[in-house]
């Protein structure tokens, strides 16, 4: 076999491997109810195939379809195309409408994370009820991040991957700006006039002034029964 023929055969084999990898990746994402990480996909496709390149090609293939392949916090998921969302009935599983207070708190957490309850109240200028935070936690959009290394060790709050997924954001840098938030009614007149939006945190890693939450912390917060047994 001459060099040209060998190169052609190698190219054909490589092409088949890439196409098979694309099919596997597509099936994995389609079968999952949650966004799928590139690491999970890489473990299940032929070695040496660039996962990122495959996913970007699939994303382009689905861009004009009724279902789009989107990236959420470094993971991948199929979602209804944004311009067709009006035809999908969601009456049975629609998350209950958030109050204005809950929307304000959610916006503050998203932009200021890691943030404590006291810091949220300082920004808003009013007290934040436990019920408001409970609603956001139950929705799966807000989570406990850690504990601040200050007196009292207050709990720090942050958003989740479900938050990004629900609002169609690939990452926190895609959050809208201050004027867009005001236009959408997510910030009320109670927000101080000098309120500004910092650059969103780009990593889930704990900051220098945060400690990780331990089992004892979870028990104290009521997330675990004493002794480590889950309330479930």
Short mmCIF file of N, CA, C and O in Angstrom, two decimals, residues 182 189-196:
data_model
loop_
_atom_site.label_atom_id
_atom_site.label_comp_id
_atom_site.label_asym_id
_atom_site.label_seq_id
_atom_site.Cartn_x
_atom_site.Cartn_y
_atom_site.Cartn_z
N UNK A 182 -33.42 46.15 35.96
CA UNK A 182 -34.43 47.13 36.33
C UNK A 182 -35.62 47.07 35.37
O UNK A 182 -36.78 47.12 35.77
N UNK A 189 -37.63 49.90 43.81
CA UNK A 189 -37.17 51.19 44.28
C UNK A 189 -36.47 51.13 45.62
O UNK A 189 -35.85 52.10 46.05
N UNK A 190 -36.60 50.01 46.32
CA UNK A 190 -35.94 49.89 47.62
C UNK A 190 -34.43 49.72 47.48
O UNK A 190 -33.69 49.88 48.43
N UNK A 191 -33.98 49.34 46.29
CA UNK A 191 -32.54 49.20 46.07
C UNK A 191 -31.90 50.59 46.15
O UNK A 191 -32.36 51.53 45.51
N UNK A 192 -30.84 50.76 46.94
CA UNK A 192 -30.19 52.08 47.04
C UNK A 192 -29.79 52.62 45.68
O UNK A 192 -29.42 51.87 44.78
N UNK A 193 -29.82 53.95 45.55
CA UNK A 193 -29.51 54.57 44.27
C UNK A 193 -28.07 54.32 43.85
O UNK A 193 -27.74 54.37 42.67
N UNK A 194 -27.19 54.07 44.82
CA UNK A 194 -25.78 53.84 44.49
C UNK A 194 -25.46 52.36 44.33
O UNK A 194 -24.31 51.96 44.28
N UNK A 195 -26.51 51.52 44.23
CA UNK A 195 -26.30 50.08 44.07
C UNK A 195 -25.62 49.79 42.75
O UNK A 195 -25.97 50.35 41.71
N UNK A 196 -24.59 48.96 42.77
CA UNK A 196 -23.92 48.60 41.52
C UNK A 196 -23.73 47.10 41.47
O UNK A 196 -23.80 46.40 42.48
#
